[in-house]
């Protein structure tokens, strides 16, 4: 059921994004009187078809991994049937064609604004970015950031919750320093701190950007007190009992930076010496975690018991909820911030600050769709908004097979006063297609390597 739920969440999100994108092209094309032959959602065998009174064929095809709007092209119409030449795409002015092509990505950006407006009206449950602990000698400690401070902004980007903090930090990969405004306990106005990132080595695939700086966020936490043990598990075999308090692992005192799960997960089939407190007395036990396979390349330790959980205090929780106009303002601001971050991250691929191994493909997106949908409607809508922004930005990249490539040709045509030659266009399309296939191949390889 988990697989089919994820698949449905992915296909539905993809369908929404495709329909909105193609609808952008469709609406502007029809506004300029361009004859549209077909509006297709998906590729391959047609499973549903309808023709409207304009003669446009609306189609749903079997493979829901794309879509297209087929407009009349005067250059492929036989002369004797050339009655609709005035309504062909190529017969329109450069600016009209520019508007039609750019309408697709623009529609994706408007979808993101609408989605964020909706969730800000509903309310987004969040956690205030208050620091629980600072790791000794960490990058954050060197910047004189201490426990109890609340992160208010990063390089003038407001950070109302930890998710925004993480996104802001990821966008700073490759920078030498960042300006962070924090609000210490008892202060009224934020204090500016400069964090030096020269020694910041952060892998987006494996690490939390907040933790990598030596910052521990406030969150619901586990008390090292056993509350449940699975039958036949490593915990039961070790002699652990419900109510035991685990104090040390291999003589290391448990703390925020060395929780029990840290030792267990990195020690599959490796004996761990536990110091526990039971009925007021300290005892020593040996726990040998069992092996749990996460992926073909990644195995972690698993002990088979649960710890008591201390819930997060309400003082740390917030709900970002606004009225109609405030929500719209925040939606536009949020979309614009993510657009800038996305462009910035694409640029980091070319500078080498982000590796091609960090590129994600459809499998990762599908997993994200399933996870966000399982987390709740608000998070699923936010996921759709984020992917819509990414889709809009990627489509504006100047590859001939994308909208950005078409726009580049139109700009050149406007400057030269004549269209780019067919030979140049054909060669560009072949190169663009090859590059796109290469990038898709890399992203799929990365996806499979993470399974």
PDB file of N, CA, C and O in Angstrom, residues 337-383:
ATOM      1  N   UNK A 337      11.567  34.016  -3.099  1.00  0.00           N
ATOM      2  CA  UNK A 337      12.762  33.539  -2.406  1.00  0.00           C
ATOM      3  C   UNK A 337      13.194  32.182  -2.939  1.00  0.00           C
ATOM      4  O   UNK A 337      14.386  31.955  -3.191  1.00  0.00           O
ATOM      5  N   UNK A 338      12.238  31.288  -3.132  1.00  0.00           N
ATOM      6  CA  UNK A 338      12.564  29.960  -3.644  1.00  0.00           C
ATOM      7  C   UNK A 338      13.031  30.010  -5.097  1.00  0.00           C
ATOM      8  O   UNK A 338      13.862  29.193  -5.514  1.00  0.00           O
ATOM      9  N   UNK A 339      12.507  30.926  -5.871  1.00  0.00           N
ATOM     10  CA  UNK A 339      12.980  31.090  -7.251  1.00  0.00           C
ATOM     11  C   UNK A 339      14.455  31.496  -7.259  1.00  0.00           C
ATOM     12  O   UNK A 339      15.263  30.947  -8.014  1.00  0.00           O
ATOM     13  N   UNK A 340      14.810  32.448  -6.406  1.00  0.00           N
ATOM     14  CA  UNK A 340      16.200  32.891  -6.328  1.00  0.00           C
ATOM     15  C   UNK A 340      17.105  31.769  -5.837  1.00  0.00           C
ATOM     16  O   UNK A 340      18.214  31.577  -6.361  1.00  0.00           O
ATOM     17  N   UNK A 341      16.633  31.023  -4.836  1.00  0.00           N
ATOM     18  CA  UNK A 341      17.430  29.912  -4.302  1.00  0.00           C
ATOM     19  C   UNK A 341      17.643  28.835  -5.358  1.00  0.00           C
ATOM     20  O   UNK A 341      18.739  28.282  -5.508  1.00  0.00           O
ATOM     21  N   UNK A 342      16.592  28.527  -6.129  1.00  0.00           N
ATOM     22  CA  UNK A 342      16.693  27.503  -7.166  1.00  0.00           C
ATOM     23  C   UNK A 342      17.700  27.898  -8.243  1.00  0.00           C
ATOM     24  O   UNK A 342      18.535  27.087  -8.653  1.00  0.00           O
ATOM     25  N   UNK A 343      17.629  29.147  -8.688  1.00  0.00           N
ATOM     26  CA  UNK A 343      18.599  29.634  -9.686  1.00  0.00           C
ATOM     27  C   UNK A 343      20.009  29.576  -9.105  1.00  0.00           C
ATOM     28  O   UNK A 343      20.968  29.163  -9.788  1.00  0.00           O
ATOM     29  N   UNK A 344      20.124  29.969  -7.856  1.00  0.00           N
ATOM     30  CA  UNK A 344      21.421  29.943  -7.180  1.00  0.00           C
ATOM     31  C   UNK A 344      21.985  28.527  -7.108  1.00  0.00           C
ATOM     32  O   UNK A 344      23.175  28.302  -7.345  1.00  0.00           O
ATOM     33  N   UNK A 345      21.128  27.554  -6.795  1.00  0.00           N
ATOM     34  CA  UNK A 345      21.573  26.166  -6.677  1.00  0.00           C
ATOM     35  C   UNK A 345      21.968  25.587  -8.034  1.00  0.00           C
ATOM     36  O   UNK A 345      22.932  24.828  -8.123  1.00  0.00           O
ATOM     37  N   UNK A 346      21.246  25.955  -9.085  1.00  0.00           N
ATOM     38  CA  UNK A 346      21.625  25.501 -10.432  1.00  0.00           C
ATOM     39  C   UNK A 346      23.003  26.040 -10.787  1.00  0.00           C
ATOM     40  O   UNK A 346      23.845  25.333 -11.354  1.00  0.00           O
ATOM     41  N   UNK A 347      23.257  27.304 -10.423  1.00  0.00           N
ATOM     42  CA  UNK A 347      24.565  27.899 -10.682  1.00  0.00           C
ATOM     43  C   UNK A 347      25.680  27.183  -9.956  1.00  0.00           C
ATOM     44  O   UNK A 347      26.812  27.102 -10.463  1.00  0.00           O
ATOM     45  N   UNK A 348      25.385  26.602  -8.787  1.00  0.00           N
ATOM     46  CA  UNK A 348      26.416  25.920  -8.002  1.00  0.00           C
ATOM     47  C   UNK A 348      26.851  24.612  -8.643  1.00  0.00           C
ATOM     48  O   UNK A 348      27.928  24.088  -8.349  1.00  0.00           O
ATOM     49  N   UNK A 349      26.014  24.041  -9.527  1.00  0.00           N
ATOM     50  CA  UNK A 349      26.442  22.861 -10.275  1.00  0.00           C
ATOM     51  C   UNK A 349      27.596  23.216 -11.220  1.00  0.00           C
ATOM     52  O   UNK A 349      28.517  22.425 -11.420  1.00  0.00           O
ATOM     53  N   UNK A 350      27.544  24.403 -11.786  1.00  0.00           N
ATOM     54  CA  UNK A 350      28.577  24.831 -12.734  1.00  0.00           C
ATOM     55  C   UNK A 350      29.848  25.286 -12.017  1.00  0.00           C
ATOM     56  O   UNK A 350      30.943  25.163 -12.559  1.00  0.00           O
ATOM     57  N   UNK A 351      29.716  25.802 -10.806  1.00  0.00           N
ATOM     58  CA  UNK A 351      30.892  26.239 -10.043  1.00  0.00           C
ATOM     59  C   UNK A 351      31.543  25.079  -9.297  1.00  0.00           C
ATOM     60  O   UNK A 351      32.667  25.213  -8.798  1.00  0.00           O
ATOM     61  N   UNK A 352      30.846  23.949  -9.216  1.00  0.00           N
ATOM     62  CA  UNK A 352      31.394  22.792  -8.524  1.00  0.00           C
ATOM     63  C   UNK A 352      31.085  22.748  -7.041  1.00  0.00           C
ATOM     64  O   UNK A 352      31.504  21.814  -6.343  1.00  0.00           O
ATOM     65  N   UNK A 353      30.348  23.745  -6.536  1.00  0.00           N
ATOM     66  CA  UNK A 353      30.001  23.744  -5.115  1.00  0.00           C
ATOM     67  C   UNK A 353      29.022  22.622  -4.785  1.00  0.00           C
ATOM     68  O   UNK A 353      28.981  22.133  -3.655  1.00  0.00           O
ATOM     69  N   UNK A 354      28.210  22.239  -5.771  1.00  0.00           N
ATOM     70  CA  UNK A 354      27.312  21.094  -5.623  1.00  0.00           C
ATOM     71  C   UNK A 354      27.677  20.075  -6.698  1.00  0.00           C
ATOM     72  O   UNK A 354      27.846  20.427  -7.866  1.00  0.00           O
ATOM     73  N   UNK A 355      27.786  18.821  -6.297  1.00  0.00           N
ATOM     74  CA  UNK A 355      28.205  17.770  -7.220  1.00  0.00           C
ATOM     75  C   UNK A 355      27.012  17.211  -7.988  1.00  0.00           C
ATOM     76  O   UNK A 355      25.866  17.282  -7.545  1.00  0.00           O
ATOM     77  N   UNK A 356      27.314  16.605  -9.143  1.00  0.00           N
ATOM     78  CA  UNK A 356      26.262  15.984  -9.938  1.00  0.00           C
ATOM     79  C   UNK A 356      25.630  14.802  -9.209  1.00  0.00           C
ATOM     80  O   UNK A 356      24.497  14.412  -9.509  1.00  0.00           O
ATOM     81  N   UNK A 357      26.363  14.235  -8.234  1.00  0.00           N
ATOM     82  CA  UNK A 357      25.802  13.124  -7.457  1.00  0.00           C
ATOM     83  C   UNK A 357      24.647  13.583  -6.571  1.00  0.00           C
ATOM     84  O   UNK A 357      23.883  12.761  -6.072  1.00  0.00           O
ATOM     85  N   UNK A 358      24.537  14.900  -6.364  1.00  0.00           N
ATOM     86  CA  UNK A 358      23.424  15.439  -5.567  1.00  0.00           C
ATOM     87  C   UNK A 358      22.162  15.641  -6.398  1.00  0.00           C
ATOM     88  O   UNK A 358      21.108  15.970  -5.845  1.00  0.00           O
ATOM     89  N   UNK A 359      22.278  15.456  -7.720  1.00  0.00           N
ATOM     90  CA  UNK A 359      21.134  15.640  -8.607  1.00  0.00           C
ATOM     91  C   UNK A 359      20.113  14.536  -8.366  1.00  0.00           C
ATOM     92  O   UNK A 359      20.462  13.360  -8.284  1.00  0.00           O
ATOM     93  N   UNK A 360      18.850  14.919  -8.226  1.00  0.00           N
ATOM     94  CA  UNK A 360      17.782  13.947  -7.977  1.00  0.00           C
ATOM     95  C   UNK A 360      16.881  13.817  -9.201  1.00  0.00           C
ATOM     96  O   UNK A 360      16.712  14.772  -9.962  1.00  0.00           O
ATOM     97  N   UNK A 361      16.316  12.640  -9.358  1.00  0.00           N
ATOM     98  CA  UNK A 361      15.442  12.368 -10.493  1.00  0.00           C
ATOM     99  C   UNK A 361      14.029  12.029 -10.075  1.00  0.00           C
ATOM    100  O   UNK A 361      13.618  12.290  -8.937  1.00  0.00           O
ATOM    101  N   UNK A 362      13.273  11.397 -10.970  1.00  0.00           N
ATOM    102  CA  UNK A 362      11.851  11.133 -10.707  1.00  0.00           C
ATOM    103  C   UNK A 362      11.601  10.218  -9.519  1.00  0.00           C
ATOM    104  O   UNK A 362      10.574  10.351  -8.847  1.00  0.00           O
ATOM    105  N   UNK A 363      12.518   9.298  -9.239  1.00  0.00           N
ATOM    106  CA  UNK A 363      12.302   8.391  -8.110  1.00  0.00           C
ATOM    107  C   UNK A 363      12.369   9.161  -6.795  1.00  0.00           C
ATOM    108  O   UNK A 363      11.534   8.970  -5.898  1.00  0.00           O
ATOM    109  N   UNK A 364      13.356  10.051  -6.684  1.00  0.00           N
ATOM    110  CA  UNK A 364      13.469  10.873  -5.471  1.00  0.00           C
ATOM    111  C   UNK A 364      12.261  11.800  -5.328  1.00  0.00           C
ATOM    112  O   UNK A 364      11.758  12.013  -4.223  1.00  0.00           O
ATOM    113  N   UNK A 365      11.813  12.355  -6.460  1.00  0.00           N
ATOM    114  CA  UNK A 365      10.642  13.234  -6.420  1.00  0.00           C
ATOM    115  C   UNK A 365       9.411  12.451  -5.994  1.00  0.00           C
ATOM    116  O   UNK A 365       8.590  12.929  -5.204  1.00  0.00           O
ATOM    117  N   UNK A 366       9.279  11.211  -6.513  1.00  0.00           N
ATOM    118  CA  UNK A 366       8.139  10.367  -6.141  1.00  0.00           C
ATOM    119  C   UNK A 366       8.156  10.063  -4.646  1.00  0.00           C
ATOM    120  O   UNK A 366       7.119  10.110  -3.974  1.00  0.00           O
ATOM    121  N   UNK A 367       9.348   9.757  -4.105  1.00  0.00           N
ATOM    122  CA  UNK A 367       9.460   9.486  -2.665  1.00  0.00           C
ATOM    123  C   UNK A 367       9.083  10.736  -1.861  1.00  0.00           C
ATOM    124  O   UNK A 367       8.428  10.647  -0.818  1.00  0.00           O
ATOM    125  N   UNK A 368       9.511  11.903  -2.357  1.00  0.00           N
ATOM    126  CA  UNK A 368       9.156  13.155  -1.692  1.00  0.00           C
ATOM    127  C   UNK A 368       7.662  13.405  -1.714  1.00  0.00           C
ATOM    128  O   UNK A 368       7.084  13.887  -0.729  1.00  0.00           O
ATOM    129  N   UNK A 369       7.030  13.049  -2.837  1.00  0.00           N
ATOM    130  CA  UNK A 369       5.572  13.215  -2.947  1.00  0.00           C
ATOM    131  C   UNK A 369       4.858  12.323  -1.944  1.00  0.00           C
ATOM    132  O   UNK A 369       3.926  12.762  -1.250  1.00  0.00           O
ATOM    133  N   UNK A 370       5.297  11.072  -1.844  1.00  0.00           N
ATOM    134  CA  UNK A 370       4.670  10.146  -0.906  1.00  0.00           C
ATOM    135  C   UNK A 370       4.863  10.568   0.541  1.00  0.00           C
ATOM    136  O   UNK A 370       3.931  10.520   1.347  1.00  0.00           O
ATOM    137  N   UNK A 371       6.080  11.006   0.877  1.00  0.00           N
ATOM    138  CA  UNK A 371       6.387  11.416   2.245  1.00  0.00           C
ATOM    139  C   UNK A 371       5.580  12.644   2.643  1.00  0.00           C
ATOM    140  O   UNK A 371       5.015  12.708   3.740  1.00  0.00           O
ATOM    141  N   UNK A 372       5.524  13.641   1.744  1.00  0.00           N
ATOM    142  CA  UNK A 372       4.790  14.871   2.058  1.00  0.00           C
ATOM    143  C   UNK A 372       3.295  14.608   2.157  1.00  0.00           C
ATOM    144  O   UNK A 372       2.608  15.169   3.027  1.00  0.00           O
ATOM    145  N   UNK A 373       2.772  13.746   1.282  1.00  0.00           N
ATOM    146  CA  UNK A 373       1.339  13.424   1.335  1.00  0.00           C
ATOM    147  C   UNK A 373       0.994  12.693   2.631  1.00  0.00           C
ATOM    148  O   UNK A 373      -0.058  12.931   3.230  1.00  0.00           O
ATOM    149  N   UNK A 374       1.905  11.811   3.078  1.00  0.00           N
ATOM    150  CA  UNK A 374       1.677  11.089   4.331  1.00  0.00           C
ATOM    151  C   UNK A 374       1.748  12.025   5.527  1.00  0.00           C
ATOM    152  O   UNK A 374       1.126  11.764   6.567  1.00  0.00           O
ATOM    153  N   UNK A 375       2.490  13.128   5.394  1.00  0.00           N
ATOM    154  CA  UNK A 375       2.655  14.076   6.499  1.00  0.00           C
ATOM    155  C   UNK A 375       1.435  14.977   6.672  1.00  0.00           C
ATOM    156  O   UNK A 375       1.253  15.563   7.738  1.00  0.00           O
ATOM    157  N   UNK A 376       0.628  15.116   5.619  1.00  0.00           N
ATOM    158  CA  UNK A 376      -0.573  15.945   5.726  1.00  0.00           C
ATOM    159  C   UNK A 376      -0.787  16.800   4.490  1.00  0.00           C
ATOM    160  O   UNK A 376       0.141  17.026   3.694  1.00  0.00           O
ATOM    161  N   UNK A 377      -2.006  17.281   4.321  1.00  0.00           N
ATOM    162  CA  UNK A 377      -2.378  18.052   3.128  1.00  0.00           C
ATOM    163  C   UNK A 377      -1.526  19.298   2.959  1.00  0.00           C
ATOM    164  O   UNK A 377      -1.082  19.606   1.844  1.00  0.00           O
ATOM    165  N   UNK A 378      -1.274  20.018   4.048  1.00  0.00           N
ATOM    166  CA  UNK A 378      -0.487  21.255   3.965  1.00  0.00           C
ATOM    167  C   UNK A 378       0.896  20.980   3.394  1.00  0.00           C
ATOM    168  O   UNK A 378       1.386  21.699   2.510  1.00  0.00           O
ATOM    169  N   UNK A 379       1.537  19.920   3.871  1.00  0.00           N
ATOM    170  CA  UNK A 379       2.896  19.605   3.420  1.00  0.00           C
ATOM    171  C   UNK A 379       2.903  19.119   1.966  1.00  0.00           C
ATOM    172  O   UNK A 379       3.845  19.378   1.219  1.00  0.00           O
ATOM    173  N   UNK A 380       1.839  18.430   1.576  1.00  0.00           N
ATOM    174  CA  UNK A 380       1.739  17.962   0.189  1.00  0.00           C
ATOM    175  C   UNK A 380       1.561  19.148  -0.767  1.00  0.00           C
ATOM    176  O   UNK A 380       2.175  19.193  -1.833  1.00  0.00           O
ATOM    177  N   UNK A 381       0.731  20.107  -0.368  1.00  0.00           N
ATOM    178  CA  UNK A 381       0.548  21.308  -1.197  1.00  0.00           C
ATOM    179  C   UNK A 381       1.858  22.091  -1.302  1.00  0.00           C
ATOM    180  O   UNK A 381       2.212  22.589  -2.376  1.00  0.00           O
ATOM    181  N   UNK A 382       2.597  22.180  -0.193  1.00  0.00           N
ATOM    182  CA  UNK A 382       3.892  22.870  -0.211  1.00  0.00           C
ATOM    183  C   UNK A 382       4.883  22.139  -1.115  1.00  0.00           C
ATOM    184  O   UNK A 382       5.691  22.766  -1.808  1.00  0.00           O
ATOM    185  N   UNK A 383       4.823  20.807  -1.116  1.00  0.00           N
ATOM    186  CA  UNK A 383       5.687  20.018  -2.003  1.00  0.00           C
ATOM    187  C   UNK A 383       5.372  20.327  -3.465  1.00  0.00           C
ATOM    188  O   UNK A 383       6.286  20.537  -4.279  1.00  0.00           O
TER     189      UNK A 383
END
